[in-house]
Amino acid sequence: MARTVPGVLAAFEHIDAACDAIQALRAQGRTDFTVYAAAHNHELEEAVGLPVSPVRLYTLFGGLTGVCAGVGMTYWMSLDWPLLVGGKPIATIPPYVVFMFELMVLLGSLSTVVGIVLLSLAKPTTGLAYDPRFSDDQIGIFVPCAGAEAASLERMFKDAGSVGVRHAA
Amino acid sequence: MATIVRDPSVPTQTHHEVTRDVVNTLGTAGRGYLLLLAGAVGLFLVGIGTFIMLLKDGLGLAGYNPPVFWSVFITTFVFWVGIGHAGTLISAILFLFRSPWRTAVYRATEAMTVFAVMTAGLFPIIHIGRQWFFYWLMPYPNQRWLWPNFKSPLVWDVFAISTYLTVSTTFLCVGLVPDVAAARDIMSGWRQKVYNIFSLGWKGTDNQWRHYSRAYLYLAALATPLVLSVHSVVSWDFAMSIIPGWHGTIFAPYFVAGAIYSGVGMVFTLLIPLRRVLKLEHMITDYHFDNLAKLTLFTGSILFYAYLMEYFVGWYSGNTFEQTTFWRRAFGPMWWGGWTMIICNAFVSQLLWFRKIRTNLTSLFIISIFINIGMWFERYVIITSSLGNDFLPFAWSQMNPTWADWGILAGSFGWFGMWFLLFARTFPVVAIQEIKEQIPYPRLRKGGH
Amino acid sequence: MSDATQPEGIDRRRFLTVLGVTGAGAAAVSGCSTAKVEKLVPYLVQSDDQIPGIPTWYASTCTECGAGCGLHVKTREARAIKLEGNPAHPVNAGKLCAHGQSALQGLYNPGRVKGPMARRDGGFTAITWDEAIALLSEKLQAAGGKLGVISGAGRGTFSDLLSAWTQAQGGRVVRYQAFDFEPVRAANQQVFGTSEIPAYDFAAARYILSFGTDFLTDFVSPVEHQRGFAESHGFNNGQMAKHVMLAPRLSLTGMNADEWIMLRPGSEAAVALAMANVILTERTGNPADANGLRTALAAWTPEKAQEASGVGAEVIRRLAREFASAQPSLAVAGGIATQHRGAIQACAAVNLLNYVAGNVGRTVKFGADLDAGDGYAALESLLQAMEKGQFAVMIVHEANPAYSLPKAGGFAASFAKVPFKVSTSLYFDETSHLCDLLLPGQHALERWDDLRPRRGVTGLLQPVMEPVFPTLPTGDLLLRTAQKLGGALAALSAPSYEAHLKTQWLKTLGTDEAWRSALQHGGVYGDTPVTSVKLAATAANVAYTAPVFDGDAGIDAFFFAPVPSVMGDGRFANRPWMLELPDPVTKITWHSWVEMHPETARRIDVREGEIVQLTSPNGTLSVPVYITPAIHPEVLAVPLGMGHTAFGDFATGRGVNALDLLDGKDGQGFLPYQSARVTLTRTREFKKVAKTEGTTRQLGRGIADAMTLAQARAGMTPALARKAEGHEVEEINTDREVEAIEGFRASQLEKRNIGPYAAEGLPMWGMVIDLSRCTGCSSCVTACYAENNIPWVGEEAILKGREMTWMRIERYWEGGEDGDPLEARVVPMLCQHCDNAPCEPVCPVYAAYHTPDGLNGQVYNRCVGTRYCGNNCPYKVRYFNWSAYNKKAFPEPLNLGLNPDVTVRARGVMEKCTFCVQRIRGAQNTARLEDRALRDDDVVTACAQACPSNAITFGNMNDPASRVTQAQQSSRGYHILEDLNVRPAVTYLAKVLHRSEG
Amino acid sequence: MRKLAFLGVGSLLLALGALAIDSPTPAAQAAQSAADTLPAWKLAAGDSGSLKGPRQPIFFRHDIHVGVNKMPCQYCHSSVAESSEPGIPTMASCMGCHLIIGGSDSSHKVEIKKLRDAWNAKQPIEWIRVHSVARHAHFPHMRHIKALGPNACQSCHGDVARMPQVFKVNNINNMGFCITCHLERKINRDCTACHY
């Protein structure tokens, strides 16, 4: 168990309240807070206002690699030991398109998954205070901080309409 | 929060209820479930036994009767691949179309996809003459320097099926992560430990959701062409040949439509009992079945059209071989099969024009059984009747399946059922997080933005 | 060609295992390399003519029927592995029928008697040869001349020795062949005053008239007849003979007739006499003495013949005129299919017909004195003597009377009256089961012997290998008993039969060199003399009286026709190759059937496969029905040669014995096979008929194409001919499309010329099959089985259509409905080695691919068995090993006959015709060693080699001078399913029909 | 998830394929193997067990016959140049020499006696087979001798002249072994050249 990050954890049941709180945090110029939610929600996303995920680049890269692998494999293997079948040319595009496509989809999707993992790891969640109800029906906001700041944040969350605030130390 | 006229796609429960109801399905199993599971495992063992006999004595045990070189095994292979398609269609394509009714059912159907394709994947191996050399169909480095023939539709198959299996499995697992996390937070004891592992440390933070939702979108985008391609490739196993009755340009769309049709049929067969067993009536509602039924009707009608076209082209081509083949398909020794397929698929699906039938689960269930039978026969007829009477009349013949054929067929159902049942008890068969996505959070200040 | 001199000391044919791969018929099983320890066993002394890995050929003579064809026996590592015809032999000129080739399976038959045995308390117990000979001698001693011998041996030194041996003891010997030609001989006696069987010169005949005689299958000298028939009846620059068959049932010969005239059984004589009459009255310039017959024949008007035979008088007149105007012509009668009680009359009438048409001496050549046994009459008298208990010892040699005589004749009962019965049969057949002492002789390929099938031709037999089992040549048996008995037998003092034979030969040959060259050539062949014959006084007495049939006529009675099939007189029924070889007419394998006309079937409402009971005064048979248009509605035909009660596991209990419905007794000196009427009762039980045919009609698909003589002469292509006939022709590709296809093909050809395919001067193997010569005799099929280690699969597998015949003969019926004549079309169907082979691209592992020399290669050890190639082959010539046939089909010692150059295919792989690639590679190896290019005649496929009618030509299509390229030029050439654009390497030349104009 | 694994390979095939293909040349193998089997004059049959390769019924010394006495291979394997099978010497040809040659060393005398006894008993000796090509592959020896000359034997069988007891130097059952050579020499690689 990694050491816990000291900070304030607020729970919300109402979406608008949570969004207000996030707005307030951002107004203070904070970006280090973490928002928990059980489902993907656009209002929250807008409130947090992070840029679009770069995961699509992984997809693109994987897809392209797949197509190249498809071309290379089929052509090289046909020409490595030329065998004539049905009077067709030894190496020929149309049937090989299938492989280019399949490998594109395959590597594309695999690298996408790799993308999620790597990108999520970039911002680790270990040690951040968490509450099981966040995966149920509550929205949580955690802000790493300490001392007086913590108290002010708690007040701010309460005002915004938090149903409960906890201090993690 | 009920409204006067509510949108049926929006669940009536609160977030909390959703979590509770779904996670409750993961409790310890009841007797009915165990009986079903036992049955499935039993059938699977029958299949294993038969396969061992096949390994020992050779394919001669099955009912092959040259020139019918392919029969029940390939039929069942195509059948299961087809079943798979409905799942990916609902989970991926309808996701892109943002159709609201998919959320409640897609998890179950997607699981169905994975297990169906898993089942199908076994058949090319069972079917070949020297099963122990199946890996020769794959391009692996070897001291002989021999590579597979990429012009062969069968090698296309190998790639298409394995890609499909991989991608749909990935898609399923990715979708599961947040739900498993939810289960983890409720469960206790060993189950919690298990889910803890599967949830890959999911906390549902803003950052995770940000990448996750995007990635999911791209996975869906990749899976979509895959659905259409896989069964096209399967159909080319036949269309690429020169056999009258197989050699048709219509085959790809025809097979894809058929696949989805049969898949949705199987969805009915699985979901109608499942929702009873798992007490999910209020989540998977008539509204969902109604929409599934409309999908069935749509694909069924495409199939109807395809059948008509097949016969029409057979006649219109002026090609004596085509004409004979289709004449004999309808009035030859295989007439019973030909008509079973037309009635079960083309005609029965048309009953779904009636709202009463669409919304009555009993009738839907019965129809779904017809669909399953009909679609199996469609493949059986297309394969054996076309092979049985092609170019040289002297070589014509018909085949009759033997115990070995039926044994393997039964085994495949057992294998599929086993996995599906195990899944249904172990993982959330309804996508918690996506349902919640549809349920608006409560607000302090009414109105909202 | 090696001779038979022996390196001193050691027997040059020591039975040795050499070199795992090639030796011991070691079945090279594909797919697995074995880990088990292999042993190498060296020769003690290597004979000068045995080099491991290189075949040694011996010249010998075939003893499967009386014709005495010459053999070349291919041996590898001292095993006989293939039989081919001896090109130098006057009878068969290098060709061989299916029966002759199946002798190998007679040699390696598991059902052979594996050594001398004596009957002790019921069962047989093995004894030593010394004991056996002692026992026999003692019994002979005691018999004191009360000795009888039934011998099936052909005429030669052995038969001389046998009669000398028997007569010296005061015994009687009868040479007996089940299928004899006694009616022919009797008729010749009556008409020409000589009882010999003439040689029929089919090659010279311009018009062939067969009165039910199946001369291509079972009559006198089938291979010779077929060679001649193909010469005259095959289309050869504008010329071909016409062949008319008058018979109640279409035999293989009938299938090759340009005209089939269905006549009522037993009425041949009436028609023949009427025709002779017509010729005599209408035609001048008949042979002088023939005119003497005018008065005798005047009574036999065509009208009279019409009511007897049901053949229209006008037809008879027309045939007579055609027959007389085509010179020389040839009419044949006799043979089992017409052996009814009027057979002598029929043959005599046909003799007259030939005589008045002036064919005697031109196509009917007396003087050959073909080998015929002592005849049925002699046998009958022997049996009566046996019945009276006049024999103390009876020896049966190479004959199986207990089977081949009708049970009603009571052979078994009277045979039982003989105290001591001896059989020298190689197999446990019905007769040997009745015997007290079994002294198995040696197979023709294991022993020394000779045959005199006709004047001027003497064939030698030499051992090509060590005996498979410790058996003793019957010749040696006779000599050794002679030495034991002494007395009158003392004269027979040769140390061994080999020595005896050599001395006999040296009497005529003189020198050792001559003897050696005789061995090398397989015998001594001179010209066969032709003696002229005159009409005998009795010729004028020839008349027609309706023959008597047992059983009463009536609406529900049928003529019962036991017909010769693949099994001959039953002697081939223990050979899997023969059991699996589809009957050329019905395409049925492994069991008996009854042929029935569709009308009859409709009338009594039976369907194919229903088991019916046929009842005659003499017995009852239960056989499944096969419905065929090729038979007279009043006739039911059942094949002969099956229903053995003994004779090895393959034959025993298979099918029924048609003889059970006959009674053996008859005053005329021959066994009247066609002499019973039967009634039919339905059992409503069914048995799926194990036939290899799917549908009997080709549905206008132009698979087996044919054209009229006029069209052929006009140089029409089959397509044009079909247009001319008014058939609408499938034109899937218009000219522009064809052009496009050609253009596309050109570009493809460029793209594929890389790697080995770019090499210069590659051959392109191809084949031409002339359907105007092919008779459908299926000799090629057996040749293919022998050459390529093709496994037989058995009845159960055939019922599932799983036969493995790389080469199959497809038989289609044409016409036969609403008036137009019934016609049979046969197509030998084998892998077409297509240039654009559909089977190749679909194979995921390149097991099916195209070789640089134009073959459609099939690599067994790469095949995983997806069977897609089988589906995609439009000719359906790919065969799959559904079970481990390679294990089942070659039980000891049949595996000794395997060809070591061909991989035996394992379970789960696809196989097919390879154009005998092993022969191609072999020839290439030889050519390479001799630093020369391949010659046109270097490679001959097994089927082409065997084909008695020379219908198949094989060679390099890239060589403009090769025979195959020449043959392809013919306007009759076409490809089956040409519209598929698969570009087969096999070209068929359309059949030509010689129909009467108007 | 075997298929998944395979597909991983699939994308890297070009590299892997190249790796798999380069296997050591037969000559190299032969040389290396010869090094560890230097001929020792006195070797009793007892020692043969410790040597590589199967133990033969008679401890026949190729190293002495070929290496020391310089007998050409074809003296015994006489049909190798004309037939697909090299043939193994007949007992008679063994006796041709060993009628006179009884062996100088006691260990040799023993073995030669075995031969003579077998000959007198007219009993062929059952040698253990060392090299055998899979039965679905046809290997015409004469073509190879024709192309490579009478002393080409060792390119497959290794330096027999230095083997007291013959053992397998090259895995002649690996198709790759044949192909390497055919590729180097630019010789026909058509499947039906060997498989039919």
Coordinates of C-alpha atoms in Angstrom, one line a residue, chain C residues 385-571:
Chain C
A385 CA -18.1 -92.5 -64.2
M386 CA -17.4 -90.8 -60.9
E387 CA -21.1 -91.2 -60.0
K388 CA -20.8 -94.9 -60.7
G389 CA -17.8 -95.0 -58.3
Q390 CA -15.3 -95.8 -61.0
F391 CA -12.5 -93.7 -59.4
A392 CA -10.5 -94.4 -56.4
V393 CA -8.5 -91.2 -56.7
M394 CA -9.6 -87.9 -58.3
I395 CA -7.2 -85.0 -58.8
V396 CA -8.6 -81.5 -59.5
H397 CA -6.0 -79.1 -61.0
E398 CA -6.7 -75.4 -61.6
A399 CA -10.4 -76.0 -61.9
N400 CA -13.2 -75.4 -59.5
P401 CA -16.1 -77.6 -60.7
A402 CA -17.8 -77.5 -57.3
Y403 CA -18.5 -73.9 -58.0
S404 CA -18.6 -73.5 -61.8
L405 CA -21.1 -76.4 -62.4
P406 CA -24.7 -75.8 -61.5
K407 CA -25.6 -77.3 -58.1
A408 CA -28.5 -79.1 -59.7
G409 CA -25.9 -81.1 -61.7
G410 CA -25.0 -82.8 -58.4
F411 CA -21.3 -82.6 -58.7
A412 CA -20.7 -82.5 -55.0
A413 CA -22.7 -85.7 -54.4
S414 CA -20.9 -87.7 -57.1
F415 CA -17.5 -86.2 -56.1
A416 CA -18.1 -87.4 -52.6
K417 CA -18.3 -91.0 -54.0
V418 CA -14.5 -90.8 -54.7
P419 CA -12.6 -92.2 -51.8
F420 CA -9.6 -90.0 -52.1
K421 CA -9.8 -86.5 -53.6
V422 CA -6.8 -84.3 -54.3
S423 CA -6.7 -80.6 -55.1
T424 CA -3.7 -78.7 -56.5
S425 CA -5.6 -75.4 -56.3
L426 CA -3.7 -72.4 -55.1
Y427 CA -6.7 -71.2 -53.2
F428 CA -9.1 -72.6 -50.6
D429 CA -11.9 -72.8 -53.1
E430 CA -15.2 -74.8 -53.1
T431 CA -13.6 -77.9 -54.6
S432 CA -10.5 -78.0 -52.4
H433 CA -12.9 -77.9 -49.4
L434 CA -14.3 -81.2 -50.6
C435 CA -10.9 -82.8 -51.0
D436 CA -8.8 -85.0 -48.7
L437 CA -5.4 -83.7 -49.8
L438 CA -4.3 -80.2 -50.8
L439 CA -1.1 -80.0 -52.8
P440 CA -1.1 -76.3 -53.7
G441 CA 0.7 -75.7 -57.0
Q442 CA 2.6 -72.5 -57.8
H443 CA 1.3 -69.4 -59.4
A444 CA 2.1 -68.7 -63.0
L445 CA 4.5 -66.0 -61.9
E446 CA 6.4 -68.4 -59.6
R447 CA 6.9 -71.5 -61.8
W448 CA 8.2 -72.8 -65.1
D449 CA 5.7 -73.6 -67.8
D450 CA 4.6 -73.0 -71.3
L451 CA 1.4 -72.6 -73.3
R452 CA 0.4 -73.3 -76.9
P453 CA -2.7 -71.1 -77.3
R454 CA -2.7 -71.5 -81.1
R455 CA -0.7 -72.8 -84.0
G456 CA 2.6 -70.9 -84.4
V457 CA 2.5 -69.3 -81.0
T458 CA 4.1 -70.9 -78.0
G459 CA 4.4 -68.8 -74.8
L460 CA 6.9 -69.5 -72.0
L461 CA 6.4 -68.9 -68.3
Q462 CA 9.4 -68.4 -66.1
P463 CA 9.5 -67.7 -62.4
V464 CA 10.0 -64.1 -61.7
M465 CA 10.4 -64.4 -58.0
E466 CA 10.8 -66.8 -55.1
P467 CA 7.4 -68.5 -54.3
V468 CA 5.4 -66.5 -51.8
F469 CA 4.5 -69.7 -49.9
P470 CA 6.2 -73.0 -49.7
T471 CA 4.3 -74.5 -52.6
L472 CA 5.3 -77.1 -55.2
P473 CA 4.8 -76.7 -59.0
T474 CA 2.3 -79.4 -60.0
G475 CA 4.7 -80.4 -62.7
D476 CA 7.3 -81.3 -60.2
L477 CA 4.6 -83.0 -58.1
L478 CA 3.8 -85.3 -61.1
L479 CA 7.5 -86.1 -61.7
R480 CA 8.3 -86.8 -58.1
T481 CA 5.3 -89.1 -57.7
A482 CA 6.3 -90.8 -61.0
Q483 CA 9.8 -91.5 -59.6
K484 CA 8.2 -92.9 -56.4
L485 CA 5.7 -95.1 -58.3
G486 CA 8.1 -96.2 -61.1
G487 CA 6.7 -98.8 -63.4
A488 CA 5.0 -97.3 -66.4
L489 CA 5.8 -93.9 -65.0
A490 CA 9.5 -94.6 -65.0
A491 CA 9.8 -92.9 -68.3
L492 CA 9.0 -89.5 -66.7
S493 CA 12.4 -89.3 -65.2
A494 CA 13.3 -85.6 -65.4
P495 CA 14.8 -84.3 -62.2
S496 CA 12.5 -81.3 -62.1
Y497 CA 9.7 -79.9 -64.2
E498 CA 12.0 -77.1 -65.2
A499 CA 14.4 -79.6 -66.6
H500 CA 11.6 -81.6 -68.3
L501 CA 10.3 -78.4 -69.9
K502 CA 13.8 -77.4 -71.1
T503 CA 14.4 -80.8 -72.7
Q504 CA 11.0 -80.7 -74.4
W505 CA 11.9 -77.3 -75.8
L506 CA 15.4 -78.2 -76.8
K507 CA 13.9 -81.0 -78.9
T508 CA 12.6 -78.3 -81.2
L509 CA 15.0 -75.4 -80.5
G510 CA 18.2 -77.3 -80.4
T511 CA 20.6 -74.9 -78.9
D512 CA 20.9 -73.3 -75.5
E513 CA 21.1 -69.9 -77.2
A514 CA 17.8 -70.4 -78.9
W515 CA 16.3 -71.5 -75.5
R516 CA 17.7 -68.3 -73.9
S517 CA 16.3 -66.0 -76.5
A518 CA 13.0 -67.8 -76.3
L519 CA 13.0 -67.0 -72.6
Q520 CA 13.9 -63.4 -73.3
H521 CA 11.1 -63.0 -75.8
G522 CA 8.6 -65.0 -73.7
G523 CA 8.2 -67.7 -76.2
V524 CA 8.5 -68.5 -79.9
Y525 CA 6.1 -66.8 -82.3
G526 CA 5.7 -67.8 -85.9
D527 CA 2.9 -67.1 -88.4
T528 CA -0.5 -68.6 -87.7
P529 CA -1.4 -70.8 -90.8
V530 CA -4.7 -70.2 -92.5
T531 CA -6.4 -73.3 -93.9
S532 CA -9.4 -73.0 -96.3
V533 CA -12.6 -74.8 -95.5
K534 CA -15.4 -76.0 -97.7
L535 CA -19.1 -76.4 -96.8
A536 CA -19.7 -79.8 -95.4
A537 CA -22.6 -82.0 -96.5
T538 CA -24.4 -81.4 -93.2
A539 CA -24.3 -77.6 -93.8
A540 CA -27.6 -77.8 -95.6
N541 CA -29.3 -79.2 -92.5
V542 CA -28.9 -75.9 -90.6
A543 CA -32.3 -74.9 -89.3
Y544 CA -34.0 -72.8 -86.6
T545 CA -36.2 -74.3 -84.0
A546 CA -37.1 -72.2 -81.0
P547 CA -34.9 -73.4 -78.1
V548 CA -36.4 -75.0 -75.0
F549 CA -36.4 -73.0 -71.7
D550 CA -36.9 -74.7 -68.3
G551 CA -39.8 -73.3 -66.4
D552 CA -43.2 -72.4 -68.0
A553 CA -43.7 -69.3 -70.0
G554 CA -46.3 -66.8 -68.9
I555 CA -47.0 -63.2 -68.3
D556 CA -45.0 -63.2 -65.0
A557 CA -42.2 -65.3 -66.3
F558 CA -38.9 -63.8 -67.5
F559 CA -36.0 -65.2 -69.5
F560 CA -33.1 -65.6 -67.1
A561 CA -29.8 -64.4 -68.4
P562 CA -26.7 -65.2 -66.4
V563 CA -24.1 -62.9 -68.0
P564 CA -20.3 -62.8 -67.7
S565 CA -19.1 -59.8 -65.7
V566 CA -15.8 -58.7 -64.2
M567 CA -15.7 -62.0 -62.2
G568 CA -15.5 -64.2 -65.3
D569 CA -16.4 -67.8 -64.4
G570 CA -15.8 -66.9 -60.8
R571 CA -12.0 -67.3 -60.8

